mmCIF file of C-alpha atoms and ligand atoms in Angstrom:
data_model
loop_
_atom_site.group_PDB
_atom_site.id
_atom_site.type_symbol
_atom_site.label_atom_id
_atom_site.label_comp_id
_atom_site.label_asym_id
_atom_site.label_seq_id
_atom_site.Cartn_x
_atom_site.Cartn_y
_atom_site.Cartn_z
ATOM 1 C CA MET O 187 -0.020 -0.014 0.097
ATOM 2 C CA HIS O 188 1.218 3.425 -0.980
ATOM 3 C CA THR O 189 2.216 5.479 2.185
ATOM 4 C CA TYR O 190 1.865 9.209 2.743
ATOM 5 C CA PRO O 191 3.889 11.429 4.894
ATOM 6 C CA ASN O 192 0.791 13.197 6.347
ATOM 7 C CA LEU O 193 -1.221 10.158 7.046
ATOM 8 C CA ALA O 194 -1.490 7.862 10.001
ATOM 9 C CA VAL O 195 -3.812 4.762 9.663
ATOM 10 C CA ILE O 196 -5.110 3.720 13.016
ATOM 11 C CA ASP O 197 -5.336 0.042 12.339
ATOM 12 C CA HIS O 198 -6.009 -1.549 15.747
ATOM 13 C CA PRO O 199 -8.118 -4.791 15.532
ATOM 14 C CA LEU O 200 -11.152 -3.297 17.413
ATOM 15 C CA VAL O 201 -11.105 -0.248 14.909
ATOM 16 C CA ARG O 202 -10.783 -2.599 12.054
ATOM 17 C CA HIS O 203 -13.516 -4.952 13.123
ATOM 18 C CA LYS O 204 -15.961 -1.967 13.852
ATOM 19 C CA LEU O 205 -15.188 -0.282 10.645
ATOM 20 C CA SER O 206 -16.158 -3.465 8.534
ATOM 21 C CA VAL O 207 -19.555 -3.587 10.289
ATOM 22 C CA LEU O 208 -19.937 0.192 9.711
ATOM 23 C CA ARG O 209 -19.290 -0.394 6.004
ATOM 24 C CA ASP O 210 -21.827 -3.101 5.565
ATOM 25 C CA SER O 211 -25.082 -1.747 3.827
ATOM 26 C CA GLN O 212 -27.300 -4.031 6.141
ATOM 27 C CA THR O 213 -26.207 -2.147 9.235
ATOM 28 C CA SER O 214 -28.847 -0.188 10.727
ATOM 29 C CA LYS O 215 -29.035 3.470 11.278
ATOM 30 C CA LYS O 216 -28.921 2.936 15.110
ATOM 31 C CA LYS O 217 -26.028 0.679 14.999
ATOM 32 C CA PHE O 218 -24.177 3.024 12.489
ATOM 33 C CA LYS O 219 -24.357 5.813 14.875
ATOM 34 C CA GLU O 220 -23.127 3.694 17.776
ATOM 35 C CA LEU O 221 -20.249 2.436 15.731
ATOM 36 C CA VAL O 222 -19.127 5.820 14.476
ATOM 37 C CA ASP O 223 -19.161 6.981 18.208
ATOM 38 C CA GLU O 224 -17.088 3.778 19.260
ATOM 39 C CA ILE O 225 -14.499 4.254 16.458
ATOM 40 C CA ALA O 226 -13.898 7.743 17.232
ATOM 41 C CA MET O 227 -13.427 7.194 20.840
ATOM 42 C CA LEU O 228 -10.824 4.439 20.080
ATOM 43 C CA MET O 229 -8.943 6.678 17.405
ATOM 44 C CA ALA O 230 -8.968 9.569 19.854
ATOM 45 C CA TYR O 231 -6.542 7.709 22.000
ATOM 46 C CA GLU O 232 -3.835 7.548 19.237
ATOM 47 C CA VAL O 233 -4.657 10.936 17.658
ATOM 48 C CA THR O 234 -3.989 12.676 21.027
ATOM 49 C CA ARG O 235 -0.578 10.512 21.734
ATOM 50 C CA ASP O 236 1.670 13.646 21.147
ATOM 51 C CA LEU O 237 -0.402 16.335 22.979
ATOM 52 C CA PRO O 238 1.981 18.788 24.819
ATOM 53 C CA MET O 239 2.372 18.039 28.455
ATOM 54 C CA ARG O 240 3.703 20.317 31.442
ATOM 55 C CA THR O 241 4.873 19.367 34.992
ATOM 56 C CA VAL O 242 2.924 20.438 38.055
ATOM 57 C CA THR O 243 3.524 19.619 41.706
ATOM 58 C CA ILE O 244 0.535 17.734 43.129
ATOM 59 C CA GLN O 245 -0.049 16.192 46.578
ATOM 60 C CA THR O 246 -0.907 12.447 46.841
ATOM 61 C CA PRO O 247 -2.426 11.152 50.190
ATOM 62 C CA LEU O 248 1.259 10.536 51.290
ATOM 63 C CA GLU O 249 3.424 13.001 49.641
ATOM 64 C CA ALA O 250 4.058 15.669 47.227
ATOM 65 C CA MET O 251 5.284 14.693 43.818
ATOM 66 C CA GLU O 252 5.899 16.225 40.285
ATOM 67 C CA SER O 253 3.537 14.891 37.730
ATOM 68 C CA GLU O 254 2.388 15.569 34.206
ATOM 69 C CA VAL O 255 -0.674 17.133 32.935
ATOM 70 C CA LEU O 256 -1.938 18.310 29.562
ATOM 71 C CA ALA O 257 -0.415 21.775 28.722
ATOM 72 C CA GLY O 258 -2.033 24.931 27.339
ATOM 73 C CA LYS O 259 -5.517 25.888 26.640
ATOM 74 C CA LYS O 260 -8.318 23.355 26.562
ATOM 75 C CA LEU O 261 -8.275 21.101 23.504
ATOM 76 C CA THR O 262 -10.778 21.960 20.920
ATOM 77 C CA VAL O 263 -12.836 19.301 18.949
ATOM 78 C CA VAL O 264 -14.417 20.798 15.728
ATOM 79 C CA PRO O 265 -16.887 18.544 13.814
ATOM 80 C CA ILE O 266 -17.416 19.463 10.145
ATOM 81 C CA LEU O 267 -21.332 19.597 9.936
ATOM 82 C CA ARG O 268 -23.194 17.214 9.525
ATOM 83 C CA ALA O 269 -21.397 13.957 9.563
ATOM 84 C CA GLY O 270 -18.583 14.941 11.877
ATOM 85 C CA LEU O 271 -21.112 15.503 14.635
ATOM 86 C CA GLY O 272 -21.384 11.686 14.985
ATOM 87 C CA MET O 273 -17.853 11.514 16.189
ATOM 88 C CA VAL O 274 -17.953 14.391 18.816
ATOM 89 C CA GLU O 275 -19.436 12.338 21.770
ATOM 90 C CA GLY O 276 -16.873 9.584 21.418
ATOM 91 C CA VAL O 277 -13.840 11.905 21.523
ATOM 92 C CA VAL O 278 -15.194 14.049 24.246
ATOM 93 C CA ARG O 279 -15.821 10.896 26.341
ATOM 94 C CA LEU O 280 -12.089 10.643 26.568
ATOM 95 C CA MET O 281 -11.516 14.369 27.079
ATOM 96 C CA PRO O 282 -14.644 15.617 28.941
ATOM 97 C CA SER O 283 -13.296 19.212 29.447
ATOM 98 C CA ALA O 284 -12.560 19.615 25.674
ATOM 99 C CA ARG O 285 -14.287 22.711 23.912
ATOM 100 C CA VAL O 286 -16.399 22.086 20.834
ATOM 101 C CA GLY O 287 -16.504 24.171 17.795
ATOM 102 C CA HIS O 288 -18.710 23.789 14.677
ATOM 103 C CA ILE O 289 -17.968 24.397 11.007
ATOM 104 C CA GLY O 290 -20.804 23.910 8.648
ATOM 105 C CA MET O 291 -19.643 22.746 5.371
ATOM 106 C CA TYR O 292 -21.359 20.804 2.618
ATOM 107 C CA ARG O 293 -20.288 19.574 -0.815
ATOM 108 C CA ASP O 294 -22.091 21.083 -3.784
ATOM 109 C CA HIS O 295 -23.404 17.983 -5.616
ATOM 110 C CA GLU O 296 -22.512 19.344 -9.060
ATOM 111 C CA THR O 297 -19.102 20.894 -8.587
ATOM 112 C CA LEU O 298 -18.069 18.751 -5.466
ATOM 113 C CA GLU O 299 -16.663 22.224 -4.086
ATOM 114 C CA PRO O 300 -17.184 22.806 -0.469
ATOM 115 C CA VAL O 301 -19.700 25.600 0.780
ATOM 116 C CA GLU O 302 -19.205 27.038 4.203
ATOM 117 C CA TYR O 303 -22.480 27.937 5.800
ATOM 118 C CA TYR O 304 -21.554 28.154 9.693
ATOM 119 C CA PHE O 305 -18.535 28.788 11.769
ATOM 120 C CA LYS O 306 -18.113 29.023 15.618
ATOM 121 C CA ILE O 307 -15.136 27.899 17.794
ATOM 122 C CA PRO O 308 -13.912 29.024 21.267
ATOM 123 C CA PRO O 309 -11.840 32.329 21.709
ATOM 124 C CA GLU O 310 -8.049 32.298 21.438
ATOM 125 C CA PRO O 311 -7.518 29.860 18.804
ATOM 126 C CA ALA O 312 -3.852 30.437 18.466
ATOM 127 C CA GLU O 313 -3.347 28.992 21.842
ATOM 128 C CA ARG O 314 -5.355 25.823 21.345
ATOM 129 C CA ASP O 315 -4.818 22.344 19.787
ATOM 130 C CA PHE O 316 -7.588 21.621 17.428
ATOM 131 C CA ILE O 317 -8.918 18.006 16.220
ATOM 132 C CA LEU O 318 -11.188 18.502 13.130
ATOM 133 C CA LEU O 319 -13.617 15.812 12.656
ATOM 134 C CA ASP O 320 -15.405 14.225 9.567
ATOM 135 C CA PRO O 321 -15.918 10.440 8.858
ATOM 136 C CA MET O 322 -15.066 11.049 5.256
ATOM 137 C CA LEU O 323 -11.963 12.470 3.414
ATOM 138 C CA ALA O 324 -12.961 12.227 -0.290
ATOM 139 C CA THR O 325 -11.599 14.839 -2.630
ATOM 140 C CA GLY O 326 -10.303 16.726 0.432
ATOM 141 C CA GLY O 327 -12.174 19.895 -0.495
ATOM 142 C CA SER O 328 -14.181 20.153 2.665
ATOM 143 C CA ALA O 329 -11.256 19.122 4.827
ATOM 144 C CA SER O 330 -9.065 21.651 3.385
ATOM 145 C CA ALA O 331 -11.552 24.578 3.438
ATOM 146 C CA ALA O 332 -12.214 23.792 6.978
ATOM 147 C CA VAL O 333 -8.521 23.929 7.989
ATOM 148 C CA THR O 334 -8.230 27.207 5.880
ATOM 149 C CA ALA O 335 -11.190 28.644 7.857
ATOM 150 C CA LEU O 336 -9.601 27.616 11.213
ATOM 151 C CA LYS O 337 -6.051 29.027 10.290
ATOM 152 C CA ALA O 338 -7.803 32.217 9.050
ATOM 153 C CA ARG O 339 -8.867 32.921 12.706
ATOM 154 C CA GLY O 340 -5.309 32.108 14.134
ATOM 155 C CA ALA O 341 -5.334 28.527 14.625
ATOM 156 C CA SER O 342 -1.894 26.842 14.046
ATOM 157 C CA ARG O 343 -2.031 23.372 15.675
ATOM 158 C CA VAL O 344 -4.650 21.274 13.818
ATOM 159 C CA ARG O 345 -4.945 17.539 13.208
ATOM 160 C CA PHE O 346 -7.741 16.031 11.111
ATOM 161 C CA MET O 347 -9.485 12.743 12.040
ATOM 162 C CA CYS O 348 -11.626 10.743 9.669
ATOM 163 C CA LEU O 349 -12.740 7.316 9.397
ATOM 164 C CA VAL O 350 -12.240 6.515 5.651
ATOM 165 C CA ALA O 351 -9.776 8.483 3.476
ATOM 166 C CA ALA O 352 -9.285 8.397 -0.293
ATOM 167 C CA PRO O 353 -5.769 8.788 -1.611
ATOM 168 C CA GLU O 354 -7.043 11.900 -3.474
ATOM 169 C CA GLY O 355 -8.008 13.648 -0.262
ATOM 170 C CA VAL O 356 -4.942 12.711 1.610
ATOM 171 C CA GLU O 357 -2.794 14.210 -1.378
ATOM 172 C CA ARG O 358 -4.962 17.332 -1.400
ATOM 173 C CA MET O 359 -4.463 17.705 2.375
ATOM 174 C CA HIS O 360 -0.752 17.287 2.068
ATOM 175 C CA ARG O 361 -0.603 19.929 -0.842
ATOM 176 C CA ASP O 362 -2.868 22.401 0.857
ATOM 177 C CA HIS O 363 -1.931 21.822 4.587
ATOM 178 C CA PRO O 364 1.425 19.829 4.803
ATOM 179 C CA ASP O 365 1.311 20.845 8.628
ATOM 180 C CA VAL O 366 -1.883 18.996 9.320
ATOM 181 C CA LYS O 367 -1.582 15.372 10.167
ATOM 182 C CA VAL O 368 -4.482 13.323 8.973
ATOM 183 C CA PHE O 369 -5.592 10.284 11.111
ATOM 184 C CA ALA O 370 -7.956 7.753 9.288
ATOM 185 C CA ALA O 371 -9.262 4.252 10.333
ATOM 186 C CA ALA O 372 -8.616 3.142 6.827
ATOM 187 C CA LEU O 373 -7.178 4.461 3.470
ATOM 188 C CA ASP O 374 -9.520 3.259 0.597
ATOM 189 C CA ARG O 375 -8.837 2.527 -2.973
ATOM 190 C CA GLU O 376 -10.042 5.508 -5.019
ATOM 191 C CA LEU O 377 -12.796 7.991 -5.683
ATOM 192 C CA ASP O 378 -15.378 7.400 -8.149
ATOM 193 C CA ALA O 379 -16.911 9.672 -10.782
ATOM 194 C CA ASN O 380 -19.377 11.011 -8.412
ATOM 195 C CA GLY O 381 -16.807 11.740 -5.733
ATOM 196 C CA TYR O 382 -17.752 8.802 -3.606
ATOM 197 C CA ILE O 383 -15.028 6.862 -1.805
ATOM 198 C CA ARG O 384 -14.602 3.229 -3.231
ATOM 199 C CA PRO O 385 -15.221 0.858 -1.382
ATOM 200 C CA GLY O 386 -16.230 3.293 1.404
ATOM 201 C CA LEU O 387 -19.377 3.284 3.263
ATOM 202 C CA GLY O 388 -21.657 5.421 1.319
ATOM 203 C CA ASP O 389 -23.096 8.842 2.298
ATOM 204 C CA ALA O 390 -21.917 9.124 6.054
ATOM 205 C CA GLY O 391 -24.227 11.945 6.809
ATOM 206 C CA ASP O 392 -27.326 10.127 5.232
ATOM 207 C CA ARG O 393 -26.563 6.892 7.102
ATOM 208 C CA LEU O 394 -25.930 8.738 10.393
ATOM 209 C CA PHE O 395 -29.233 10.865 10.218
ATOM 210 C CA GLY O 396 -31.346 8.601 8.218
ATOM 211 C CA THR O 397 -32.046 11.199 5.490
ATOM 212 C CA ARG O 398 -32.299 8.772 2.421
HETATM 213 C C1 PRP M 501 -19.440 14.725 3.294
HETATM 214 C C2 PRP M 501 -18.521 14.311 4.372
HETATM 215 C C3 PRP M 501 -17.422 15.427 4.202
HETATM 216 C C4 PRP M 501 -17.409 15.529 2.546
HETATM 217 C C5 PRP M 501 -16.130 14.875 2.207
HETATM 218 O O1 PRP M 501 -20.165 15.747 3.577
HETATM 219 O O2 PRP M 501 -19.117 14.227 5.390
HETATM 220 O O3 PRP M 501 -17.626 16.602 4.781
HETATM 221 O O4 PRP M 501 -18.648 15.070 2.059
HETATM 222 O O5 PRP M 501 -16.002 15.181 0.733
HETATM 223 P P1 PRP M 501 -14.818 16.005 0.263
HETATM 224 O O6 PRP M 501 -13.708 15.398 0.835
HETATM 225 O O7 PRP M 501 -14.924 15.640 -1.444
HETATM 226 O O8 PRP M 501 -14.975 17.361 0.544
HETATM 227 P P2 PRP M 501 -21.471 16.210 2.782
HETATM 228 O O9 PRP M 501 -21.084 17.534 1.772
HETATM 229 O O10 PRP M 501 -22.309 15.314 1.920
HETATM 230 O O11 PRP M 501 -22.515 16.956 3.697
HETATM 231 P P3 PRP M 501 -23.190 16.563 5.201
HETATM 232 O O12 PRP M 501 -22.133 16.024 5.953
HETATM 233 O O13 PRP M 501 -23.889 17.552 5.402
HETATM 234 O O14 PRP M 501 -23.928 15.310 4.453
HETATM 235 N N1 URA M 502 -19.084 11.980 1.439
HETATM 236 C C1 URA M 502 -19.562 10.823 1.999
HETATM 237 O O1 URA M 502 -20.394 10.866 2.826
HETATM 238 N N2 URA M 502 -19.080 9.625 1.361
HETATM 239 C C2 URA M 502 -18.352 9.625 0.327
HETATM 240 O O2 URA M 502 -17.991 8.314 -0.075
HETATM 241 C C3 URA M 502 -17.725 10.817 -0.184
HETATM 242 C C4 URA M 502 -18.109 12.041 0.575
#
């Protein structure tokens, strides 16, 4: 398999198993939602592996000690609406005090170009680590535009987390934002003529929210 310098595939057996069930067209909407949540939680553990730490002095019941805690302002999780919403709870379960921003973005069905319709993140973005969430990285247009929007407000530390990535999207992210590491549960074969990831899992938003 081709490797990309900006891509980390999180291929833990539990993630691989759950992703297979997620892809299955027979999987119900309820189960699909549960699986997106569970995979996001498992992935979050790896995605946050290199977060900066600082040392503080704490008092155990027996003595004082130097110990590490996460450094800096609260981590910020940013789903790309709609489908990214399905990943939020799983990630926040691991980091309950994380802040949550939102970026509204949809892909024009004709042009496949992303259209931004909503943007809200916590203050002082320059001092935060961001995890951008979207289950699908297809052409990469939505993810790239979302990173551009975050950077325009001052964010400089962004990582992108998806479930299924297409090679085209990974390459696009590397071209547009080489500083942004992409974490995926799987790297699929290709995009089809309609911009769908193959083999993929279909339309993530529609399967999550039952809109088809
Ligand atoms: C899907 C998906 C990504 C985007 C990926 O969203 O959730 O945001 O497409 O495609 P790209 O990499 O080619 O930009 P969609 O536009 O269908 O919107 P939705 O989440 O509201 O359904
Ligand atoms: N968006 C999806 O939801 N699925 C794809 O395969 C491509 C874009």
